[in-house]
Tab-separated table of C-alpha atoms in Angstrom:
chain	number	residue	atom	x	y	z
Y	1	ARG	CA	-2.623	76.037	17.742
Y	2	ASP	CA	-0.415	79.056	17.959
Y	3	PRO	CA	2.995	78.109	19.435
Y	4	LEU	CA	2.768	81.272	21.503
Y	5	TRP	CA	0.076	79.608	23.593
Y	6	SER	CA	1.375	76.063	23.484
Y	7	ARG	CA	2.911	76.189	26.945
Y	8	GLY	CA	0.329	74.982	29.463
Y	9	LEU	CA	-0.582	76.810	32.580
Y	10	GLY	CA	-0.403	73.548	34.502
Y	11	ASP	CA	3.345	74.048	34.714
Y	12	VAL	CA	2.737	77.456	36.282
Y	13	TYR	CA	0.643	75.961	39.016
Y	14	LYS	CA	3.178	73.198	39.642
Y	15	ARG	CA	5.889	75.800	40.021
Y	16	GLN	CA	3.660	77.800	42.351
Y	17	ALA	CA	3.152	74.752	44.505
Y	18	HIS	CA	6.935	74.167	44.547
Y	19	ASN	CA	7.437	77.803	45.551
Y	20	ILE	CA	4.967	77.491	48.408
Y	21	GLU	CA	6.697	74.287	49.598
Y	22	SER	CA	10.005	76.132	49.426
Y	23	ILE	CA	8.613	78.974	51.471
Y	24	ASN	CA	7.280	76.599	54.097
Y	25	SER	CA	10.645	74.878	54.264
Y	26	GLN	CA	12.343	78.197	54.747
Y	27	LEU	CA	9.954	79.117	57.519
Y	28	ASN	CA	10.778	75.899	59.359
Y	29	THR	CA	14.540	76.363	59.155
Y	30	ALA	CA	14.891	80.148	59.350
Y	31	ALA	CA	17.237	81.855	61.749
Y	32	ASP	CA	15.367	85.128	61.407
Y	33	PRO	CA	11.670	84.302	61.104
Y	34	SER	CA	10.585	87.905	60.465
Y	35	ALA	CA	12.824	88.183	57.379
Y	36	VAL	CA	11.589	84.856	56.050
Y	37	ILE	CA	7.989	85.824	56.771
Y	38	LYS	CA	8.459	89.109	54.899
Y	39	GLU	CA	10.031	87.242	51.951
Y	40	ALA	CA	7.258	84.654	52.036
Y	41	GLN	CA	4.639	87.378	52.029
Y	42	GLN	CA	6.317	88.963	48.999
Y	43	LYS	CA	6.341	85.628	47.202
Y	44	VAL	CA	2.719	85.011	48.063
Y	45	GLN	CA	1.922	88.455	46.644
Y	46	GLN	CA	3.888	87.682	43.508
Y	47	LEU	CA	2.081	84.336	43.189
Y	48	SER	CA	-1.247	86.102	43.576
Y	49	VAL	CA	-0.318	88.592	40.839
Y	50	LEU	CA	0.846	85.718	38.651
Y	51	GLN	CA	-2.374	83.817	39.211
Y	52	HIS	CA	-4.450	86.909	38.413
Y	53	SER	CA	-2.436	87.541	35.233
Y	54	SER	CA	-2.736	83.879	34.220
Y	55	GLN	CA	-6.504	83.951	34.702
Y	56	ARG	CA	-6.741	87.147	32.677
Y	57	LEU	CA	-4.728	85.511	29.941
Y	58	LEU	CA	-7.064	82.532	29.891
Y	59	ASN	CA	-10.097	84.844	29.716
Y	60	GLU	CA	-8.571	86.798	26.807
Y	61	ARG	CA	-7.780	83.551	24.995
Y	62	LYS	CA	-11.415	82.457	25.353
Y	63	ALA	CA	-12.507	85.865	24.008
Y	64	LEU	CA	-10.072	85.445	21.126
Y	65	GLU	CA	-11.592	82.065	20.214
Y	66	GLY	CA	-15.081	83.597	20.329
Y	67	LEU	CA	-13.938	86.444	18.083
Y	68	LYS	CA	-12.471	83.969	15.642
Y	69	GLU	CA	-15.745	82.053	15.418
Y	70	SER	CA	-17.904	85.165	15.087
Y	71	GLY	CA	-15.501	86.638	12.530
Y	72	SER	CA	-15.792	83.518	10.457
Y	73	LYS	CA	-19.599	83.720	10.524
Y	74	ILE	CA	-19.596	87.417	9.657
Y	75	SER	CA	-17.199	86.742	6.794
Y	76	THR	CA	-19.495	84.045	5.432
Y	77	ASP	CA	-22.554	86.313	5.756
Y	78	SER	CA	-20.701	89.161	4.062
Y	79	LYS	CA	-19.732	86.948	1.124
Y	80	LEU	CA	-23.341	85.722	0.798
Y	81	GLN	CA	-24.592	89.280	0.684
Y	82	GLN	CA	-22.029	90.235	-1.919
Y	83	ASP	CA	-23.091	87.211	-4.009
Y	84	ARG	CA	-26.707	88.391	-3.687
Y	85	VAL	CA	-25.709	91.811	-5.034
Y	86	THR	CA	-23.899	90.159	-7.977
Y	87	LYS	CA	-26.926	88.004	-8.788
Y	88	LEU	CA	-29.247	91.030	-8.652
Y	89	GLU	CA	-26.939	92.936	-11.001
Y	90	VAL	CA	-27.019	90.061	-13.494
Y	91	GLN	CA	-30.786	89.852	-13.152
Y	92	TRP	CA	-31.052	93.623	-13.665
Y	93	HIS	CA	-29.150	93.333	-16.956
Y	94	LEU	CA	-31.458	90.564	-18.065
Y	95	SER	CA	-34.410	92.705	-17.034
Y	96	GLN	CA	-33.118	95.514	-19.221
Y	97	ALA	CA	-32.914	93.114	-22.168
Y	98	GLU	CA	-36.528	92.101	-21.559
Y	99	ILE	CA	-37.657	95.743	-21.388
Y	100	LEU	CA	-35.917	96.444	-24.678
Y	101	ALA	CA	-37.473	93.289	-26.173
Y	102	THR	CA	-40.986	94.454	-25.279
Y	103	GLN	CA	-40.425	97.661	-27.214
Y	104	LEU	CA	-39.261	95.948	-30.415
Y	105	LYS	CA	-41.520	96.230	-33.462
Y	106	ASP	CA	-41.324	93.972	-36.533
Y	107	ASN	CA	-39.513	95.543	-39.470
Y	108	GLN	CA	-38.040	98.265	-37.222
Y	109	PRO	CA	-34.364	98.160	-36.246
Y	110	CYS	CA	-33.322	96.944	-32.799
Y	111	PRO	CA	-31.632	99.745	-30.792
Y	112	VAL	CA	-28.862	97.311	-29.736
Y	113	CYS	CA	-27.964	95.295	-32.859
Y	114	GLY	CA	-29.862	97.109	-35.652
Y	115	SER	CA	-31.667	93.985	-36.934
Y	116	ALA	CA	-35.159	94.488	-38.326
Y	117	GLN	CA	-36.114	90.863	-37.618
Y	118	HIS	CA	-36.799	89.830	-33.993
Y	119	PRO	CA	-37.416	86.048	-33.983
Y	120	ASN	CA	-36.048	85.311	-30.409
Y	121	LYS	CA	-36.980	88.222	-28.116
Y	122	ALA	CA	-35.472	88.141	-24.655
Y	123	THR	CA	-37.681	86.946	-21.856
Y	124	ILE	CA	-36.908	86.584	-18.188
Y	125	ALA	CA	-38.509	84.250	-15.717
Y	126	GLY	CA	-39.055	86.119	-12.531
Y	127	GLU	CA	-39.395	89.626	-11.272
Y	128	LEU	CA	-37.838	92.691	-12.864
Y	129	VAL	CA	-35.009	94.128	-10.745
Y	130	THR	CA	-34.621	97.856	-10.262
Y	131	LEU	CA	-31.464	99.875	-9.639
Y	132	GLU	CA	-32.946	100.892	-6.278
Y	133	GLN	CA	-33.108	97.254	-5.205
Y	134	ILE	CA	-29.463	96.805	-6.180
Y	135	GLU	CA	-28.401	99.958	-4.348
Y	136	GLN	CA	-30.280	98.818	-1.238
Y	137	GLU	CA	-28.527	95.442	-1.300
Y	138	LYS	CA	-25.165	97.169	-1.856
Y	139	LEU	CA	-25.798	99.186	1.312
Y	140	VAL	CA	-26.483	95.990	3.246
Y	141	ALA	CA	-23.272	94.452	1.780
Y	142	ALA	CA	-21.286	97.534	2.843
Y	143	GLN	CA	-22.672	97.229	6.381
Y	144	TRP	CA	-21.566	93.587	6.499
Y	145	GLU	CA	-18.130	94.576	5.226
Y	146	GLN	CA	-17.875	97.275	7.911
Y	147	LYS	CA	-18.910	94.829	10.596
Y	148	LEU	CA	-16.300	92.335	9.332
Y	149	ASN	CA	-13.578	95.002	9.467
Y	150	GLN	CA	-14.552	95.945	13.001
Y	151	GLU	CA	-14.446	92.291	14.049
Y	152	ARG	CA	-10.996	91.939	12.463
Y	153	GLU	CA	-9.716	94.988	14.331
Y	154	LEU	CA	-11.127	93.664	17.610
Y	155	TYR	CA	-9.505	90.283	16.982
Y	156	GLN	CA	-6.157	91.895	16.217
Y	157	SER	CA	-6.224	94.042	19.362
Y	158	THR	CA	-7.266	91.057	21.517
Y	159	TYR	CA	-4.520	88.951	19.961
Y	160	ALA	CA	-1.973	91.662	20.731
Y	161	LEU	CA	-3.256	91.827	24.348
Y	162	CYS	CA	-2.963	88.019	24.670
Y	163	LYS	CA	0.562	88.164	23.334
Y	164	GLU	CA	1.452	90.919	25.814
Y	165	LEU	CA	-0.147	89.041	28.712
Y	166	HIS	CA	1.663	85.913	27.720
Y	167	ILE	CA	4.988	87.753	27.853
Y	168	GLN	CA	4.095	89.266	31.264
Y	169	VAL	CA	3.098	85.874	32.682
Y	170	ALA	CA	6.288	84.306	31.374
Y	171	GLU	CA	8.344	87.121	32.931
Y	172	LYS	CA	6.569	86.791	36.280
Y	173	GLN	CA	7.183	83.008	36.143
Y	174	ARG	CA	10.880	83.616	35.508
Y	175	CYS	CA	11.076	86.069	38.388
Y	176	LEU	CA	9.444	83.621	40.771
Y	177	LEU	CA	11.588	80.770	39.590
Y	178	TYR	CA	14.762	82.845	39.801
Y	179	THR	CA	14.042	83.992	43.359
Y	180	SER	CA	12.965	80.462	44.337
Y	181	ASP	CA	16.071	78.896	42.730
Y	182	ALA	CA	18.342	81.484	44.338
Y	183	ALA	CA	16.768	80.752	47.749
Y	184	ASP	CA	17.216	77.011	47.194
Y	185	GLU	CA	20.879	77.547	46.316
Y	186	GLU	CA	21.378	79.589	49.531
Y	187	ASP	CA	19.801	76.754	51.499
Y	188	SER	CA	22.112	74.228	49.945
Y	189	VAL	CA	25.183	76.409	50.678
Y	190	ASP	CA	24.235	76.628	54.372
């Protein structure tokens, strides 16, 4: 797992619960209830924003995992298609050898090697492959490659978004903790 995501959101919720308890405590002991209520409302708003951001981060992480899986499958399919093209190209070359072999006449020179004797003419088991077939399969391979590149770009942008959201959530956590810790220190001074 990426260390960027290693910190659990359970800690966030524990801190939120602590913040809410702190707010309730302040409400019970406040000299000016309207100021405490206003501060509590601000903290509740901040907690709500933090919770929304945390949920969005979780959703983006799930999307990232899905993109990783689909990218892996597309990569495999792309490689299989490229292998198919390579096999067809080899088969095409063998087909060309067979075509040349069918045109050989005894005591006439071979157009490739010049020999007048043709004791082992090339034969191919299977269907003759045409250049059109190869070109068609190359187009399919190019489409797979394009799809793979698009998937990679989407993964990279989603990863960047997750990283940004993680930073935002961490900053919001620090802000809440800082205001909560400052309020606790004020309470202990009084």
